Amino acid sequence: TVFSPAKVAFDCFNIKRHQVVLVNRQIQCAHLAVPNSLVQINNRADAEQGLIYKQIAEYCEQEFNKHRNPFRNFFSPALHDSAKHRRLYLSRKKIKSSHYITNELETEKLFAEFGFTIIHPESLDFRDQVVLYKRAGIIAGFAGSALHNSVFMNNNSLTITLGDLRRPNENHPNQVLCDALSGTRSIFIKFQGTVSDPRLKIGRVDLSYLRSQLEQVLAESHTAY
């Protein structure tokens, strides 16, 4: 089963289960402290929020090193060789509600040619994912929540966001915020291709164009990644 991100976060900050109370009925409080929001969706994020993700990433890394092989999914035991997974492509192919690109399989194969490991985040434990993102030099994929995990990457890593017909010409503000929190370089490759269904915003990527853009990005970044 997928390991709960909430439990990982609680363990990271040494919060015990008996200290967490889920309120499912009306209650009266003598004193209620509400912290300021560190993030305004689509708007801004406080740098303090980035420190939280950094601590979670470091905790997951420490757990991995302590147990040596706690990972039960795709990357065990190959995760020990982090150099093999410096470039990650986060696939949405298995998510039924995310089929905005008709040739994502061909897109994955293109990224594999450039040394990217193809992963399906929804099939991995949360801890597995965090360690992978922390160790990666580059994560790439189509715009969406999976790429928001750039918050766990190290400073000066690289995030490559691919546009689709939902947002073809510019990066989503949420992705920009996530990249900024971890200090990663944020690259957006505009969508170029054909429209399969304009109403559902489904399209087909021009792989020749994508290849040329990817070659350019990696050539400019080859010394670091």
JSON list of C-alpha atoms in Angstrom, two decimals:
[
{"chain": "A", "resi": 1, "resn": "THR", "atom": "CA", "xyz": [0.00, 0.00, 0.00]},
{"chain": "A", "resi": 2, "resn": "VAL", "atom": "CA", "xyz": [1.11, 3.57, -0.60]},
{"chain": "A", "resi": 3, "resn": "PHE", "atom": "CA", "xyz": [2.78, 4.94, 2.51]},
{"chain": "A", "resi": 4, "resn": "SER", "atom": "CA", "xyz": [0.83, 7.90, 3.89]},
{"chain": "A", "resi": 5, "resn": "PRO", "atom": "CA", "xyz": [2.46, 11.28, 3.18]},
{"chain": "A", "resi": 6, "resn": "ALA", "atom": "CA", "xyz": [0.79, 12.60, 6.34]},
{"chain": "A", "resi": 7, "resn": "LYS", "atom": "CA", "xyz": [2.41, 9.91, 8.52]},
{"chain": "A", "resi": 8, "resn": "VAL", "atom": "CA", "xyz": [5.81, 10.60, 6.96]},
{"chain": "A", "resi": 9, "resn": "ALA", "atom": "CA", "xyz": [5.40, 14.31, 7.72]},
{"chain": "A", "resi": 10, "resn": "PHE", "atom": "CA", "xyz": [4.28, 13.61, 11.29]},
{"chain": "A", "resi": 11, "resn": "ASP", "atom": "CA", "xyz": [7.25, 11.27, 11.87]},
{"chain": "A", "resi": 12, "resn": "CYS", "atom": "CA", "xyz": [9.60, 13.82, 10.33]},
{"chain": "A", "resi": 13, "resn": "PHE", "atom": "CA", "xyz": [8.57, 16.45, 12.88]},
{"chain": "A", "resi": 14, "resn": "ASN", "atom": "CA", "xyz": [8.25, 13.93, 15.72]},
{"chain": "A", "resi": 15, "resn": "ILE", "atom": "CA", "xyz": [4.49, 14.37, 16.00]},
{"chain": "A", "resi": 16, "resn": "LYS", "atom": "CA", "xyz": [2.93, 11.34, 17.73]},
{"chain": "A", "resi": 17, "resn": "ARG", "atom": "CA", "xyz": [-0.41, 9.88, 16.67]},
{"chain": "A", "resi": 18, "resn": "HIS", "atom": "CA", "xyz": [-2.05, 10.66, 20.03]},
{"chain": "A", "resi": 19, "resn": "GLN", "atom": "CA", "xyz": [-1.18, 14.34, 19.45]},
{"chain": "A", "resi": 20, "resn": "VAL", "atom": "CA", "xyz": [-3.31, 14.50, 16.30]},
{"chain": "A", "resi": 21, "resn": "VAL", "atom": "CA", "xyz": [-7.05, 14.92, 16.79]},
{"chain": "A", "resi": 22, "resn": "LEU", "atom": "CA", "xyz": [-9.41, 14.75, 13.82]},
{"chain": "A", "resi": 23, "resn": "VAL", "atom": "CA", "xyz": [-12.49, 16.85, 14.61]},
{"chain": "A", "resi": 24, "resn": "ASN", "atom": "CA", "xyz": [-15.67, 15.37, 13.15]},
{"chain": "A", "resi": 25, "resn": "ARG", "atom": "CA", "xyz": [-18.23, 17.13, 15.34]},
{"chain": "A", "resi": 26, "resn": "GLN", "atom": "CA", "xyz": [-18.93, 20.59, 16.69]},
{"chain": "A", "resi": 27, "resn": "ILE", "atom": "CA", "xyz": [-16.57, 21.60, 19.49]},
{"chain": "A", "resi": 28, "resn": "GLN", "atom": "CA", "xyz": [-15.95, 24.70, 21.57]},
{"chain": "A", "resi": 29, "resn": "CYS", "atom": "CA", "xyz": [-12.38, 25.89, 22.06]},
{"chain": "A", "resi": 30, "resn": "ALA", "atom": "CA", "xyz": [-11.16, 28.10, 24.87]},
{"chain": "A", "resi": 31, "resn": "HIS", "atom": "CA", "xyz": [-8.14, 29.02, 22.77]},
{"chain": "A", "resi": 32, "resn": "LEU", "atom": "CA", "xyz": [-7.48, 28.38, 19.07]},
{"chain": "A", "resi": 33, "resn": "ALA", "atom": "CA", "xyz": [-4.21, 29.27, 17.38]},
{"chain": "A", "resi": 34, "resn": "VAL", "atom": "CA", "xyz": [-4.36, 29.50, 13.57]},
{"chain": "A", "resi": 35, "resn": "PRO", "atom": "CA", "xyz": [-0.98, 29.88, 11.82]},
{"chain": "A", "resi": 36, "resn": "ASN", "atom": "CA", "xyz": [-0.53, 32.24, 8.92]},
{"chain": "A", "resi": 37, "resn": "SER", "atom": "CA", "xyz": [-0.79, 30.66, 5.50]},
{"chain": "A", "resi": 38, "resn": "LEU", "atom": "CA", "xyz": [2.63, 30.09, 3.96]},
{"chain": "A", "resi": 39, "resn": "VAL", "atom": "CA", "xyz": [1.21, 29.65, 0.46]},
{"chain": "A", "resi": 40, "resn": "GLN", "atom": "CA", "xyz": [-1.36, 31.53, -1.58]},
{"chain": "A", "resi": 41, "resn": "ILE", "atom": "CA", "xyz": [-2.32, 29.24, -4.45]},
{"chain": "A", "resi": 42, "resn": "ASN", "atom": "CA", "xyz": [-1.47, 30.73, -7.87]},
{"chain": "A", "resi": 43, "resn": "ASN", "atom": "CA", "xyz": [-0.03, 33.77, -6.15]},
{"chain": "A", "resi": 44, "resn": "ARG", "atom": "CA", "xyz": [2.94, 33.53, -3.78]},
{"chain": "A", "resi": 45, "resn": "ALA", "atom": "CA", "xyz": [4.75, 31.26, -1.35]},
{"chain": "A", "resi": 46, "resn": "ASP", "atom": "CA", "xyz": [6.76, 32.12, 1.75]},
{"chain": "A", "resi": 47, "resn": "ALA", "atom": "CA", "xyz": [10.34, 30.85, 1.74]},
{"chain": "A", "resi": 48, "resn": "GLU", "atom": "CA", "xyz": [9.65, 29.23, 5.13]},
{"chain": "A", "resi": 49, "resn": "GLN", "atom": "CA", "xyz": [7.44, 26.72, 3.33]},
{"chain": "A", "resi": 50, "resn": "GLY", "atom": "CA", "xyz": [10.44, 25.49, 1.38]},
{"chain": "A", "resi": 51, "resn": "LEU", "atom": "CA", "xyz": [12.23, 24.63, 4.64]},
{"chain": "A", "resi": 52, "resn": "ILE", "atom": "CA", "xyz": [9.41, 22.23, 5.52]},
{"chain": "A", "resi": 53, "resn": "TYR", "atom": "CA", "xyz": [9.79, 20.29, 2.27]},
{"chain": "A", "resi": 54, "resn": "LYS", "atom": "CA", "xyz": [13.56, 20.29, 2.69]},
{"chain": "A", "resi": 55, "resn": "GLN", "atom": "CA", "xyz": [13.27, 18.74, 6.14]},
{"chain": "A", "resi": 56, "resn": "ILE", "atom": "CA", "xyz": [10.86, 16.05, 4.87]},
{"chain": "A", "resi": 57, "resn": "ALA", "atom": "CA", "xyz": [13.28, 15.23, 2.03]},
{"chain": "A", "resi": 58, "resn": "GLU", "atom": "CA", "xyz": [16.22, 14.97, 4.40]},
{"chain": "A", "resi": 59, "resn": "TYR", "atom": "CA", "xyz": [14.20, 12.77, 6.76]},
{"chain": "A", "resi": 60, "resn": "CYS", "atom": "CA", "xyz": [13.28, 10.34, 3.95]},
{"chain": "A", "resi": 61, "resn": "GLU", "atom": "CA", "xyz": [16.92, 10.23, 2.83]},
{"chain": "A", "resi": 62, "resn": "GLN", "atom": "CA", "xyz": [18.04, 9.45, 6.39]},
{"chain": "A", "resi": 63, "resn": "GLU", "atom": "CA", "xyz": [15.43, 6.69, 6.69]},
{"chain": "A", "resi": 64, "resn": "PHE", "atom": "CA", "xyz": [16.66, 5.15, 3.46]},
{"chain": "A", "resi": 65, "resn": "ASN", "atom": "CA", "xyz": [20.29, 5.23, 4.59]},
{"chain": "A", "resi": 66, "resn": "LYS", "atom": "CA", "xyz": [19.38, 3.84, 8.01]},
{"chain": "A", "resi": 67, "resn": "HIS", "atom": "CA", "xyz": [17.40, 0.86, 6.73]},
{"chain": "A", "resi": 68, "resn": "ARG", "atom": "CA", "xyz": [19.46, 0.49, 3.53]},
{"chain": "A", "resi": 69, "resn": "ASN", "atom": "CA", "xyz": [16.57, -1.11, 1.67]},
{"chain": "A", "resi": 70, "resn": "PRO", "atom": "CA", "xyz": [13.16, 0.03, 2.94]},
{"chain": "A", "resi": 71, "resn": "PHE", "atom": "CA", "xyz": [11.88, 0.51, -0.60]},
{"chain": "A", "resi": 72, "resn": "ARG", "atom": "CA", "xyz": [9.59, -2.21, -1.83]},
{"chain": "A", "resi": 73, "resn": "ASN", "atom": "CA", "xyz": [8.67, -0.98, -5.27]},
{"chain": "A", "resi": 74, "resn": "PHE", "atom": "CA", "xyz": [10.19, -0.38, -8.68]},
{"chain": "A", "resi": 75, "resn": "PHE", "atom": "CA", "xyz": [13.55, 1.03, -7.63]},
{"chain": "A", "resi": 76, "resn": "SER", "atom": "CA", "xyz": [14.59, -1.53, -5.02]},
{"chain": "A", "resi": 77, "resn": "PRO", "atom": "CA", "xyz": [17.53, -2.21, -4.89]},
{"chain": "A", "resi": 78, "resn": "ALA", "atom": "CA", "xyz": [18.60, -0.11, -7.90]},
{"chain": "A", "resi": 79, "resn": "LEU", "atom": "CA", "xyz": [17.91, 3.08, -5.97]},
{"chain": "A", "resi": 80, "resn": "HIS", "atom": "CA", "xyz": [21.28, 2.61, -4.28]},
{"chain": "A", "resi": 81, "resn": "ASP", "atom": "CA", "xyz": [22.87, 3.63, -7.58]},
{"chain": "A", "resi": 82, "resn": "SER", "atom": "CA", "xyz": [21.48, 7.16, -7.67]},
{"chain": "A", "resi": 83, "resn": "ALA", "atom": "CA", "xyz": [23.47, 8.02, -10.81]},
{"chain": "A", "resi": 84, "resn": "LYS", "atom": "CA", "xyz": [21.08, 5.82, -12.81]},
{"chain": "A", "resi": 85, "resn": "HIS", "atom": "CA", "xyz": [18.15, 8.01, -11.88]},
{"chain": "A", "resi": 86, "resn": "ARG", "atom": "CA", "xyz": [19.55, 11.50, -12.19]},
{"chain": "A", "resi": 87, "resn": "ARG", "atom": "CA", "xyz": [16.97, 12.17, -14.91]},
{"chain": "A", "resi": 88, "resn": "LEU", "atom": "CA", "xyz": [13.33, 11.29, -14.22]},
{"chain": "A", "resi": 89, "resn": "TYR", "atom": "CA", "xyz": [10.31, 11.47, -16.49]},
{"chain": "A", "resi": 90, "resn": "LEU", "atom": "CA", "xyz": [7.07, 11.49, -14.48]},
{"chain": "A", "resi": 91, "resn": "SER", "atom": "CA", "xyz": [4.49, 9.63, -16.54]},
{"chain": "A", "resi": 92, "resn": "ARG", "atom": "CA", "xyz": [0.74, 10.21, -16.41]},
{"chain": "A", "resi": 93, "resn": "LYS", "atom": "CA", "xyz": [-0.01, 7.39, -18.80]},
{"chain": "A", "resi": 94, "resn": "LYS", "atom": "CA", "xyz": [-1.66, 5.13, -16.20]},
{"chain": "A", "resi": 95, "resn": "ILE", "atom": "CA", "xyz": [-3.93, 7.85, -14.80]},
{"chain": "A", "resi": 96, "resn": "LYS", "atom": "CA", "xyz": [-7.24, 7.57, -16.64]},
{"chain": "A", "resi": 97, "resn": "SER", "atom": "CA", "xyz": [-8.31, 11.15, -15.93]},
{"chain": "A", "resi": 98, "resn": "SER", "atom": "CA", "xyz": [-5.09, 12.61, -17.36]},
{"chain": "A", "resi": 99, "resn": "HIS", "atom": "CA", "xyz": [-5.08, 11.49, -20.98]},
{"chain": "A", "resi": 100, "resn": "TYR", "atom": "CA", "xyz": [-4.53, 14.88, -22.59]},
{"chain": "A", "resi": 101, "resn": "ILE", "atom": "CA", "xyz": [-1.77, 13.63, -24.90]},
{"chain": "A", "resi": 102, "resn": "THR", "atom": "CA", "xyz": [-2.50, 10.84, -27.37]},
{"chain": "A", "resi": 103, "resn": "ASN", "atom": "CA", "xyz": [1.14, 9.93, -27.95]},
{"chain": "A", "resi": 104, "resn": "GLU", "atom": "CA", "xyz": [2.56, 10.04, -24.43]},
{"chain": "A", "resi": 105, "resn": "LEU", "atom": "CA", "xyz": [4.08, 6.56, -24.89]},
{"chain": "A", "resi": 106, "resn": "GLU", "atom": "CA", "xyz": [6.13, 7.85, -27.82]},
{"chain": "A", "resi": 107, "resn": "THR", "atom": "CA", "xyz": [7.01, 10.92, -25.73]},
{"chain": "A", "resi": 108, "resn": "GLU", "atom": "CA", "xyz": [8.28, 8.66, -22.94]},
{"chain": "A", "resi": 109, "resn": "LYS", "atom": "CA", "xyz": [10.44, 6.73, -25.40]},
{"chain": "A", "resi": 110, "resn": "LEU", "atom": "CA", "xyz": [11.93, 10.00, -26.60]},
{"chain": "A", "resi": 111, "resn": "PHE", "atom": "CA", "xyz": [12.89, 10.98, -23.07]},
{"chain": "A", "resi": 112, "resn": "ALA", "atom": "CA", "xyz": [14.29, 7.48, -22.46]},
{"chain": "A", "resi": 113, "resn": "GLU", "atom": "CA", "xyz": [16.63, 8.06, -25.41]},
{"chain": "A", "resi": 114, "resn": "PHE", "atom": "CA", "xyz": [18.04, 11.01, -23.49]},
{"chain": "A", "resi": 115, "resn": "GLY", "atom": "CA", "xyz": [18.73, 8.94, -20.39]},
{"chain": "A", "resi": 116, "resn": "PHE", "atom": "CA", "xyz": [15.52, 9.57, -18.45]},
{"chain": "A", "resi": 117, "resn": "THR", "atom": "CA", "xyz": [14.10, 6.87, -16.18]},
{"chain": "A", "resi": 118, "resn": "ILE", "atom": "CA", "xyz": [10.32, 6.61, -16.67]},
{"chain": "A", "resi": 119, "resn": "ILE", "atom": "CA", "xyz": [8.41, 6.43, -13.39]},
{"chain": "A", "resi": 120, "resn": "HIS", "atom": "CA", "xyz": [4.73, 6.30, -12.47]},
{"chain": "A", "resi": 121, "resn": "PRO", "atom": "CA", "xyz": [4.54, 8.23, -9.17]},
{"chain": "A", "resi": 122, "resn": "GLU", "atom": "CA", "xyz": [1.13, 6.84, -8.20]},
{"chain": "A", "resi": 123, "resn": "SER", "atom": "CA", "xyz": [2.62, 3.33, -8.00]},
{"chain": "A", "resi": 124, "resn": "LEU", "atom": "CA", "xyz": [5.41, 4.27, -5.57]},
{"chain": "A", "resi": 125, "resn": "ASP", "atom": "CA", "xyz": [5.50, 4.80, -1.83]},
{"chain": "A", "resi": 126, "resn": "PHE", "atom": "CA", "xyz": [5.66, 8.45, -0.91]},
{"chain": "A", "resi": 127, "resn": "ARG", "atom": "CA", "xyz": [9.08, 7.93, 0.69]},
{"chain": "A", "resi": 128, "resn": "ASP", "atom": "CA", "xyz": [10.38, 6.29, -2.48]},
{"chain": "A", "resi": 129, "resn": "GLN", "atom": "CA", "xyz": [9.29, 9.28, -4.48]},
{"chain": "A", "resi": 130, "resn": "VAL", "atom": "CA", "xyz": [10.80, 11.87, -2.15]},
{"chain": "A", "resi": 131, "resn": "VAL", "atom": "CA", "xyz": [14.24, 10.20, -2.21]},
{"chain": "A", "resi": 132, "resn": "LEU", "atom": "CA", "xyz": [14.11, 9.93, -5.99]},
{"chain": "A", "resi": 133, "resn": "TYR", "atom": "CA", "xyz": [13.21, 13.60, -6.40]},
{"chain": "A", "resi": 134, "resn": "LYS", "atom": "CA", "xyz": [15.85, 14.67, -3.90]},
{"chain": "A", "resi": 135, "resn": "ARG", "atom": "CA", "xyz": [18.56, 12.74, -5.75]},
{"chain": "A", "resi": 136, "resn": "ALA", "atom": "CA", "xyz": [17.45, 13.72, -9.25]},
{"chain": "A", "resi": 137, "resn": "GLY", "atom": "CA", "xyz": [19.21, 16.36, -11.26]},
{"chain": "A", "resi": 138, "resn": "ILE", "atom": "CA", "xyz": [16.23, 16.74, -13.62]},
{"chain": "A", "resi": 139, "resn": "ILE", "atom": "CA", "xyz": [12.56, 15.86, -13.44]},
{"chain": "A", "resi": 140, "resn": "ALA", "atom": "CA", "xyz": [10.37, 16.25, -16.51]},
{"chain": "A", "resi": 141, "resn": "GLY", "atom": "CA", "xyz": [6.81, 15.63, -17.58]},
{"chain": "A", "resi": 142, "resn": "PHE", "atom": "CA", "xyz": [3.59, 17.22, -18.71]},
{"chain": "A", "resi": 143, "resn": "ALA", "atom": "CA", "xyz": [2.15, 19.97, -16.53]},
{"chain": "A", "resi": 144, "resn": "GLY", "atom": "CA", "xyz": [0.35, 18.67, -13.47]},
{"chain": "A", "resi": 145, "resn": "SER", "atom": "CA", "xyz": [0.56, 17.86, -9.79]},
{"chain": "A", "resi": 146, "resn": "ALA", "atom": "CA", "xyz": [3.29, 15.22, -10.19]},
{"chain": "A", "resi": 147, "resn": "LEU", "atom": "CA", "xyz": [5.80, 17.89, -11.16]},
{"chain": "A", "resi": 148, "resn": "HIS", "atom": "CA", "xyz": [4.91, 19.88, -8.05]},
{"chain": "A", "resi": 149, "resn": "ASN", "atom": "CA", "xyz": [7.17, 17.40, -6.27]},
{"chain": "A", "resi": 150, "resn": "SER", "atom": "CA", "xyz": [10.02, 19.60, -7.41]},
{"chain": "A", "resi": 151, "resn": "VAL", "atom": "CA", "xyz": [9.64, 21.05, -3.89]},
{"chain": "A", "resi": 152, "resn": "PHE", "atom": "CA", "xyz": [11.73, 18.08, -2.70]},
{"chain": "A", "resi": 153, "resn": "MET", "atom": "CA", "xyz": [14.58, 18.64, -5.16]},
{"chain": "A", "resi": 154, "resn": "ASN", "atom": "CA", "xyz": [17.94, 20.11, -4.31]},
{"chain": "A", "resi": 155, "resn": "ASN", "atom": "CA", "xyz": [18.86, 23.68, -5.13]},
{"chain": "A", "resi": 156, "resn": "ASN", "atom": "CA", "xyz": [20.01, 24.23, -8.74]},
{"chain": "A", "resi": 157, "resn": "SER", "atom": "CA", "xyz": [18.29, 21.09, -10.02]},
{"chain": "A", "resi": 158, "resn": "LEU", "atom": "CA", "xyz": [16.16, 21.37, -13.15]},
{"chain": "A", "resi": 159, "resn": "THR", "atom": "CA", "xyz": [12.43, 20.97, -13.77]},
{"chain": "A", "resi": 160, "resn": "ILE", "atom": "CA", "xyz": [11.23, 20.60, -17.37]},
{"chain": "A", "resi": 161, "resn": "THR", "atom": "CA", "xyz": [7.50, 21.17, -17.76]},
{"chain": "A", "resi": 162, "resn": "LEU", "atom": "CA", "xyz": [5.85, 20.20, -21.04]},
{"chain": "A", "resi": 163, "resn": "GLY", "atom": "CA", "xyz": [2.86, 22.23, -22.13]},
{"chain": "A", "resi": 164, "resn": "ASP", "atom": "CA", "xyz": [-0.33, 20.63, -23.38]},
{"chain": "A", "resi": 165, "resn": "LEU", "atom": "CA", "xyz": [-3.57, 22.07, -24.73]},
{"chain": "A", "resi": 166, "resn": "ARG", "atom": "CA", "xyz": [-4.79, 22.99, -21.24]},
{"chain": "A", "resi": 167, "resn": "ARG", "atom": "CA", "xyz": [-1.95, 25.50, -20.95]},
{"chain": "A", "resi": 168, "resn": "PRO", "atom": "CA", "xyz": [0.09, 25.41, -24.15]},
{"chain": "A", "resi": 169, "resn": "ASN", "atom": "CA", "xyz": [2.18, 28.59, -24.00]},
{"chain": "A", "resi": 170, "resn": "GLU", "atom": "CA", "xyz": [3.20, 29.30, -20.41]},
{"chain": "A", "resi": 171, "resn": "ASN", "atom": "CA", "xyz": [3.99, 27.53, -17.18]},
{"chain": "A", "resi": 172, "resn": "HIS", "atom": "CA", "xyz": [1.31, 27.31, -14.50]},
{"chain": "A", "resi": 173, "resn": "PRO", "atom": "CA", "xyz": [1.88, 29.70, -11.55]},
{"chain": "A", "resi": 174, "resn": "ASN", "atom": "CA", "xyz": [1.70, 26.78, -9.10]},
{"chain": "A", "resi": 175, "resn": "GLN", "atom": "CA", "xyz": [4.62, 25.05, -10.82]},
{"chain": "A", "resi": 176, "resn": "VAL", "atom": "CA", "xyz": [6.64, 28.25, -10.79]},
{"chain": "A", "resi": 177, "resn": "LEU", "atom": "CA", "xyz": [6.00, 28.56, -7.04]},
{"chain": "A", "resi": 178, "resn": "CYS", "atom": "CA", "xyz": [7.04, 24.96, -6.37]},
{"chain": "A", "resi": 179, "resn": "ASP", "atom": "CA", "xyz": [10.24, 25.35, -8.37]},
{"chain": "A", "resi": 180, "resn": "ALA", "atom": "CA", "xyz": [11.05, 28.60, -6.58]},
{"chain": "A", "resi": 181, "resn": "LEU", "atom": "CA", "xyz": [10.59, 27.02, -3.13]},
{"chain": "A", "resi": 182, "resn": "SER", "atom": "CA", "xyz": [13.34, 24.49, -3.75]},
{"chain": "A", "resi": 183, "resn": "GLY", "atom": "CA", "xyz": [15.50, 26.76, -5.86]},
{"chain": "A", "resi": 184, "resn": "THR", "atom": "CA", "xyz": [15.30, 24.58, -8.97]},
{"chain": "A", "resi": 185, "resn": "ARG", "atom": "CA", "xyz": [15.70, 25.96, -12.48]},
{"chain": "A", "resi": 186, "resn": "SER", "atom": "CA", "xyz": [12.33, 26.01, -14.19]},
{"chain": "A", "resi": 187, "resn": "ILE", "atom": "CA", "xyz": [12.11, 25.31, -17.93]},
{"chain": "A", "resi": 188, "resn": "PHE", "atom": "CA", "xyz": [8.83, 25.31, -19.86]},
{"chain": "A", "resi": 189, "resn": "ILE", "atom": "CA", "xyz": [8.58, 23.76, -23.33]},
{"chain": "A", "resi": 190, "resn": "LYS", "atom": "CA", "xyz": [5.56, 25.08, -25.21]},
{"chain": "A", "resi": 191, "resn": "PHE", "atom": "CA", "xyz": [3.08, 22.68, -26.77]},
{"chain": "A", "resi": 192, "resn": "GLN", "atom": "CA", "xyz": [3.47, 22.19, -30.49]},
{"chain": "A", "resi": 193, "resn": "GLY", "atom": "CA", "xyz": [1.48, 19.53, -32.30]},
{"chain": "A", "resi": 194, "resn": "THR", "atom": "CA", "xyz": [-2.01, 18.75, -33.51]},
{"chain": "A", "resi": 195, "resn": "VAL", "atom": "CA", "xyz": [-5.41, 19.07, -31.83]},
{"chain": "A", "resi": 196, "resn": "SER", "atom": "CA", "xyz": [-7.32, 15.80, -31.50]},
{"chain": "A", "resi": 197, "resn": "ASP", "atom": "CA", "xyz": [-10.27, 17.09, -29.48]},
{"chain": "A", "resi": 198, "resn": "PRO", "atom": "CA", "xyz": [-10.53, 20.85, -28.89]},
{"chain": "A", "resi": 199, "resn": "ARG", "atom": "CA", "xyz": [-13.39, 20.51, -26.40]},
{"chain": "A", "resi": 200, "resn": "LEU", "atom": "CA", "xyz": [-11.52, 18.09, -24.13]},
{"chain": "A", "resi": 201, "resn": "LYS", "atom": "CA", "xyz": [-8.17, 19.76, -24.92]},
{"chain": "A", "resi": 202, "resn": "ILE", "atom": "CA", "xyz": [-6.60, 16.54, -26.16]},
{"chain": "A", "resi": 203, "resn": "GLY", "atom": "CA", "xyz": [-3.68, 16.80, -28.54]},
{"chain": "A", "resi": 204, "resn": "ARG", "atom": "CA", "xyz": [-0.73, 15.03, -30.11]},
{"chain": "A", "resi": 205, "resn": "VAL", "atom": "CA", "xyz": [2.82, 16.27, -29.51]},
{"chain": "A", "resi": 206, "resn": "ASP", "atom": "CA", "xyz": [5.10, 17.08, -32.43]},
{"chain": "A", "resi": 207, "resn": "LEU", "atom": "CA", "xyz": [7.99, 14.79, -31.45]},
{"chain": "A", "resi": 208, "resn": "SER", "atom": "CA", "xyz": [10.47, 16.39, -33.84]},
{"chain": "A", "resi": 209, "resn": "TYR", "atom": "CA", "xyz": [9.87, 19.77, -32.24]},
{"chain": "A", "resi": 210, "resn": "LEU", "atom": "CA", "xyz": [10.06, 18.29, -28.75]},
{"chain": "A", "resi": 211, "resn": "ARG", "atom": "CA", "xyz": [13.33, 16.53, -29.58]},
{"chain": "A", "resi": 212, "resn": "SER", "atom": "CA", "xyz": [14.90, 19.76, -30.78]},
{"chain": "A", "resi": 213, "resn": "GLN", "atom": "CA", "xyz": [13.77, 21.64, -27.67]},
{"chain": "A", "resi": 214, "resn": "LEU", "atom": "CA", "xyz": [15.00, 18.88, -25.36]},
{"chain": "A", "resi": 215, "resn": "GLU", "atom": "CA", "xyz": [18.36, 18.72, -27.10]},
{"chain": "A", "resi": 216, "resn": "GLN", "atom": "CA", "xyz": [18.76, 22.47, -26.63]},
{"chain": "A", "resi": 217, "resn": "VAL", "atom": "CA", "xyz": [17.81, 22.38, -22.92]},
{"chain": "A", "resi": 218, "resn": "LEU", "atom": "CA", "xyz": [20.12, 19.47, -22.15]},
{"chain": "A", "resi": 219, "resn": "ALA", "atom": "CA", "xyz": [22.99, 20.92, -24.15]},
{"chain": "A", "resi": 220, "resn": "GLU", "atom": "CA", "xyz": [22.80, 24.11, -22.11]},
{"chain": "A", "resi": 221, "resn": "SER", "atom": "CA", "xyz": [22.64, 22.12, -18.88]},
{"chain": "A", "resi": 222, "resn": "HIS", "atom": "CA", "xyz": [25.00, 19.20, -19.58]},
{"chain": "A", "resi": 223, "resn": "THR", "atom": "CA", "xyz": [27.67, 20.26, -17.13]},
{"chain": "A", "resi": 224, "resn": "ALA", "atom": "CA", "xyz": [25.27, 20.09, -14.18]},
{"chain": "A", "resi": 225, "resn": "TYR", "atom": "CA", "xyz": [22.98, 17.21, -15.16]}
]
